[in-house]
Tab-separated table of C-alpha atoms in Angstrom:
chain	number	residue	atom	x	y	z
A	1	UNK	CA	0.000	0.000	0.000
A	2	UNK	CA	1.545	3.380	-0.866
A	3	UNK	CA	2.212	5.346	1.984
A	4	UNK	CA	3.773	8.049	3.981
A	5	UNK	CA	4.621	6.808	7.612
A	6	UNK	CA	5.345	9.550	10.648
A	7	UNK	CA	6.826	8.511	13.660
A	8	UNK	CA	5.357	9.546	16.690
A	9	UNK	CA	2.144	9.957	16.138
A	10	UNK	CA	2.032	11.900	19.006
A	11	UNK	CA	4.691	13.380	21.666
A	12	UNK	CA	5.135	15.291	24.485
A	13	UNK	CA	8.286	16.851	25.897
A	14	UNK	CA	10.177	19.726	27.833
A	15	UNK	CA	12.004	22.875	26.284
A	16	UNK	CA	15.327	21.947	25.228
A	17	UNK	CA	15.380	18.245	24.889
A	18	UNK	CA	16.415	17.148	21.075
A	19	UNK	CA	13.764	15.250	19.289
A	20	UNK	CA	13.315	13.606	15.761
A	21	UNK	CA	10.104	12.816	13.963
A	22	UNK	CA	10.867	10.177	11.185
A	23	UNK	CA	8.814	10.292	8.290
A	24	UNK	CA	8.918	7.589	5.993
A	25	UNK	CA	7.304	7.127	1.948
A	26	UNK	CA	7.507	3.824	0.182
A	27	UNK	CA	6.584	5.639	-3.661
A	28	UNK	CA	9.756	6.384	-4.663
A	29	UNK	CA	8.745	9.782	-4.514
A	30	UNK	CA	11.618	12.431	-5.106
A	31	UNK	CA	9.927	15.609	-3.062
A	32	UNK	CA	9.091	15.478	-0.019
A	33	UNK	CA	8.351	17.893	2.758
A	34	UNK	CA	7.415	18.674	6.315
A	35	UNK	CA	4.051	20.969	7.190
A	36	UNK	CA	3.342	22.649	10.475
A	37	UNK	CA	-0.647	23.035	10.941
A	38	UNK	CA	-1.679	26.060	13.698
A	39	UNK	CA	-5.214	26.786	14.097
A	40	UNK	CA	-6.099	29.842	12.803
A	41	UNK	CA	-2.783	29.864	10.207
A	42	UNK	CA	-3.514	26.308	8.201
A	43	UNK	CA	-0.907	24.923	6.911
A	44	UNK	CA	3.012	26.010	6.541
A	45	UNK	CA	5.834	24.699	4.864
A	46	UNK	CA	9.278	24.175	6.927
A	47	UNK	CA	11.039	22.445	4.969
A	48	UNK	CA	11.508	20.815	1.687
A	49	UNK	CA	13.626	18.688	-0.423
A	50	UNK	CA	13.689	18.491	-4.256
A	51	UNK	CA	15.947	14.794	-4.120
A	52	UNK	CA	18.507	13.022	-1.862
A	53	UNK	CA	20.848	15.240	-0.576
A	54	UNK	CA	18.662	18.222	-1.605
A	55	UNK	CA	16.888	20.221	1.107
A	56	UNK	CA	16.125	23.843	1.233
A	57	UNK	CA	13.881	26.289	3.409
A	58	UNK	CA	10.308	26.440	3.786
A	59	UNK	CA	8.066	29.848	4.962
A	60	UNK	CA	9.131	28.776	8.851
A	61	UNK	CA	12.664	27.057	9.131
A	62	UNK	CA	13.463	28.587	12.133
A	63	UNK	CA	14.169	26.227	14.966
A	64	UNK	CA	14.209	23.171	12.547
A	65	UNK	CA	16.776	21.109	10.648
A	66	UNK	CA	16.052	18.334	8.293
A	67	UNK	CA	18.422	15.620	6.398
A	68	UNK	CA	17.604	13.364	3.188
A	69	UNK	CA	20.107	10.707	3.396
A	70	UNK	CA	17.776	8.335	1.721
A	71	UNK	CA	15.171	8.975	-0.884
A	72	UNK	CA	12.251	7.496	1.180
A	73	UNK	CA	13.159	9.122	4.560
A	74	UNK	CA	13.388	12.780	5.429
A	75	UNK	CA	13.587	13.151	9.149
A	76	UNK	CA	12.968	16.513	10.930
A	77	UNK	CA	15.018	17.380	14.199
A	78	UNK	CA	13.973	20.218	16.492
A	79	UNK	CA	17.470	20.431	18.565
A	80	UNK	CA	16.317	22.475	21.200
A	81	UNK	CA	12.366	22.645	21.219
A	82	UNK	CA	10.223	25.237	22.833
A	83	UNK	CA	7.018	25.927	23.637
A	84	UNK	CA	5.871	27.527	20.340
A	85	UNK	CA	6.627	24.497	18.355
A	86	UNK	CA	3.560	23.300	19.998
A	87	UNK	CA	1.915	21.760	16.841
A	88	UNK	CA	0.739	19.244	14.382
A	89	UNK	CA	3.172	18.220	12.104
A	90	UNK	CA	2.347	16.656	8.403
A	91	UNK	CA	5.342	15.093	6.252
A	92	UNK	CA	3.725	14.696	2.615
A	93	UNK	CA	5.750	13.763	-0.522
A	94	UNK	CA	5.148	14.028	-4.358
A	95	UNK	CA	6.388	12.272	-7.258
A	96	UNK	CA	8.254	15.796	-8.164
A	97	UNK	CA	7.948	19.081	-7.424
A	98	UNK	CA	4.145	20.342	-6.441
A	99	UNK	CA	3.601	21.284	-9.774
A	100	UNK	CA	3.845	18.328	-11.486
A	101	UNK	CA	1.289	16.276	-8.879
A	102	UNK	CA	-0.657	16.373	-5.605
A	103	UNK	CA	0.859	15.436	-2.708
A	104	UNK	CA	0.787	12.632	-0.047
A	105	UNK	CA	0.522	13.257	3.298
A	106	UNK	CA	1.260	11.181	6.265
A	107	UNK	CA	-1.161	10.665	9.581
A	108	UNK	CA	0.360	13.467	11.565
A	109	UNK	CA	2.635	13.984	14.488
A	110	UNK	CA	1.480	16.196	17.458
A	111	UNK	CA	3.919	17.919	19.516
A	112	UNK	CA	3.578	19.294	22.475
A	113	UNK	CA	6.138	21.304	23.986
A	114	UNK	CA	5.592	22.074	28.174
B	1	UNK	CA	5.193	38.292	0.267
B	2	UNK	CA	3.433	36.204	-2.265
B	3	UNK	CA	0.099	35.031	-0.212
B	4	UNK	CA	-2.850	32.837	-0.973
B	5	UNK	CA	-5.979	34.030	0.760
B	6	UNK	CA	-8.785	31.951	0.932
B	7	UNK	CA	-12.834	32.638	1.866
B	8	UNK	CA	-14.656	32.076	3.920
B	9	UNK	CA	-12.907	30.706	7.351
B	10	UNK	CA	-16.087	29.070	7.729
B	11	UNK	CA	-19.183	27.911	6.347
B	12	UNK	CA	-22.346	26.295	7.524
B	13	UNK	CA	-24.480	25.150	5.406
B	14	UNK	CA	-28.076	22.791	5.305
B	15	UNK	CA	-27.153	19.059	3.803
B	16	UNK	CA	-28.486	19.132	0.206
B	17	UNK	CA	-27.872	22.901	-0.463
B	18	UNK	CA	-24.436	24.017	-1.720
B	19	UNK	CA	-21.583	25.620	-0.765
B	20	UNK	CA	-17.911	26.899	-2.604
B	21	UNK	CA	-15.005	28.347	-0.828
B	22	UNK	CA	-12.290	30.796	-2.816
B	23	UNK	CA	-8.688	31.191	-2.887
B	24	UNK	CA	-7.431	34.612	-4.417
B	25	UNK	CA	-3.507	34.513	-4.926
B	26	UNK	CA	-1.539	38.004	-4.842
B	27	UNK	CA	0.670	36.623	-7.706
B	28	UNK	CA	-0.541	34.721	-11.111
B	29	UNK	CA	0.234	30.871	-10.273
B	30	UNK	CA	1.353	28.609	-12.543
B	31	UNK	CA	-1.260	25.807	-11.332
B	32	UNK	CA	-3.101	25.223	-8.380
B	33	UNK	CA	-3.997	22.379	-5.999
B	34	UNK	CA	-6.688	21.243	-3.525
B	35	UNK	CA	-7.034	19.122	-0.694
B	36	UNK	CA	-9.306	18.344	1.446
B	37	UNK	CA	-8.770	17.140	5.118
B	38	UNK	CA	-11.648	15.734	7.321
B	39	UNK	CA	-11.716	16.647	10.918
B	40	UNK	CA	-9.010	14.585	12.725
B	41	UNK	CA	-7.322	13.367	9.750
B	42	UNK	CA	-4.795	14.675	7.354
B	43	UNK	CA	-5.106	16.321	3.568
B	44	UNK	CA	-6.066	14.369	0.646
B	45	UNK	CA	-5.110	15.573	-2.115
B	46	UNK	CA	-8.580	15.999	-4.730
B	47	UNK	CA	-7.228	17.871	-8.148
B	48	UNK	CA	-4.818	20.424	-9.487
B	49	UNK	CA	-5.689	22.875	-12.202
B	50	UNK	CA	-2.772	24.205	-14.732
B	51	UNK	CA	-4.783	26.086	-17.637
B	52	UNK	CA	-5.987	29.603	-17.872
B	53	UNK	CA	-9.959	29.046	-17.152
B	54	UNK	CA	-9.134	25.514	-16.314
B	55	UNK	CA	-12.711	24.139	-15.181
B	56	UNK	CA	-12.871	20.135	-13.776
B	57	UNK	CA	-15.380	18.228	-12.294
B	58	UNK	CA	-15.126	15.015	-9.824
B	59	UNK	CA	-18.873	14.020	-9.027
B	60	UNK	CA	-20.715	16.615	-7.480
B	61	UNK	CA	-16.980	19.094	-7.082
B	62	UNK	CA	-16.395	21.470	-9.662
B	63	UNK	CA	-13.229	23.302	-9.645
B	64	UNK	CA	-12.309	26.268	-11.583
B	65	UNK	CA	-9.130	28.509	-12.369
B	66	UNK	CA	-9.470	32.141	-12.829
B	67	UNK	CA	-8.683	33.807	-16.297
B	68	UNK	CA	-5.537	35.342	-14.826
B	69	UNK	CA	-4.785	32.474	-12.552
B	70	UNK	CA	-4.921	34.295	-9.427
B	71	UNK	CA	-8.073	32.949	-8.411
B	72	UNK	CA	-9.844	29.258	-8.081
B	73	UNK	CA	-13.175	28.565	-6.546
B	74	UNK	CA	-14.509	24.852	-5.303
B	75	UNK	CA	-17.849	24.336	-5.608
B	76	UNK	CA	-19.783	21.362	-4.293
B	77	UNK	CA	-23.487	20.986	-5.578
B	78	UNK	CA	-26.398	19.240	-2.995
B	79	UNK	CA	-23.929	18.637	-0.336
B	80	UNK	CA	-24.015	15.505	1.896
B	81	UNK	CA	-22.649	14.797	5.568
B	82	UNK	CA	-19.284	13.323	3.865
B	83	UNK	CA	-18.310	16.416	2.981
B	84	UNK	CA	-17.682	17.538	6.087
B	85	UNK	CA	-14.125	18.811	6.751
B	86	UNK	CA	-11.603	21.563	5.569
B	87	UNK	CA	-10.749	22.476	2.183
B	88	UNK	CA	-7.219	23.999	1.329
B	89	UNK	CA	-6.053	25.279	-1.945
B	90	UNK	CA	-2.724	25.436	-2.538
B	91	UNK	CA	0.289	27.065	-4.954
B	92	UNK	CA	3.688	26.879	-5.643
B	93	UNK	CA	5.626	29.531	-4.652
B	94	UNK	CA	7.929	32.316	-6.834
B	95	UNK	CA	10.405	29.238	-7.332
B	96	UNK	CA	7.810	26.251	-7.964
B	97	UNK	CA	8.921	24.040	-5.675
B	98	UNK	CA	8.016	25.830	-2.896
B	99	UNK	CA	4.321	25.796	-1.795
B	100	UNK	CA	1.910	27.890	-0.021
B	101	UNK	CA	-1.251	26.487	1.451
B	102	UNK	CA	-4.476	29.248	2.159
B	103	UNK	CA	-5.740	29.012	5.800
B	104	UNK	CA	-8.550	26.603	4.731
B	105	UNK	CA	-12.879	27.276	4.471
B	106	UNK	CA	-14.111	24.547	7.409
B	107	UNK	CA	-17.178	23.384	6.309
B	108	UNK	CA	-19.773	21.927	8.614
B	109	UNK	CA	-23.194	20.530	7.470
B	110	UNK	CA	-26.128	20.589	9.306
B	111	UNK	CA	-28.539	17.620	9.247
């Protein structure tokens, strides 16, 4: 079944502690990225990557580093997390760029931040 | 900064009657996308439009893309209780492979 996979589904931690969220597609999909939702602000783009090796800012990097070591996985790291990365994040990937075709979006990850 | 702005927040609406939500860009797009996410879950993607006055239908969806392609409307005809949820368009950004999302029309159906 084709797929986008995010690890946790949900998690809750203190300021400052270095956590990953894995996210995981099983298309062979070369573009994937990593959405923050916000009530009130829908959905934002953090970061992106165009193909292995390839990643490059979204509209709210800050606080946020990614790495594309493999095509199918593009984990996000928050190396020091605070309170105001309180949210639900969506991986989603694409065959290429947006343009070309929709994109798929994994189950979410929410992430709260005390 | 380029922005996709998209009306109304929210919509109510009797099952059966019909509603549309529209997404005005402040720069011409080269195509546009929308999903749909139900309360609780995450966007599907439903269809993306590329052409100048670009009109598609999926059942009882019809989705169109303005003249200038700053502008796309979703409209739903006789809407049912499955349509409940939030529907996003989206656009790629000055680059293309960037994309911006609009903050989403939340629609909620009355029985």
């Amino acid at each position: 079944e084709a797929q986008v996979t995010q690890n946790p589904r949900y998690l809750i931690t203190v300021t400052g502690k270095k956590l990953t969220v894995t996210c995981s597609q099983n298309m062979n999909h070369e573009y994937m990225s990593w959405y923050r939702q916000d009530p009130g602000l829908g959905l934002r783009q953090i970061y992106y990557s165009m193909n292995v090796e390839v990643t490059d800012k979204g509209d709210v990097p800050e606080g946020y580093k990614v790495s594309r070591k493999e095509k199918r996985n593009f984990p996000l790291i928050l190396e020091s997390p605070s309170p105001n990365q309180t949210s639900l994040y969506f991986c989603a990937s694409s065959f290429s760029a947006p343009p070309g075709i929709g994109q798929y979006f994994g189950p979410g990850t929410r992430l709260t931040v005390t | 900064g380029q922005q996709v702005m998209q009306i109304p927040q929210y919509q109510h609406v009797q099952e059966g009657e019909d509603f549309t939500t529209y997404c005005n860009s402040s720069t011409t797009l080269s195509n546009i996308q929308w999903y749909k996410q139900r309360p609780g879950g995450h966007p599907v993607f439903l269809i993306q439009l590329v052409k100048s006055g670009e009109v598609k239908k999926q059942k009882r969806l019809t989705f169109q893309f303005g003249e200038a392609k700053k502008n796309s409307s979703l409209h739903i005809t006789a809407t049912q209780t499955t349509d409940v949820g939030t529907y996003f368009c989206a656009g790629p950004m000055n680059r293309d492979d960037k994309i911006i999302f609009g903050k989403g029309t939340r629609l909620h159906i009355l029985p």
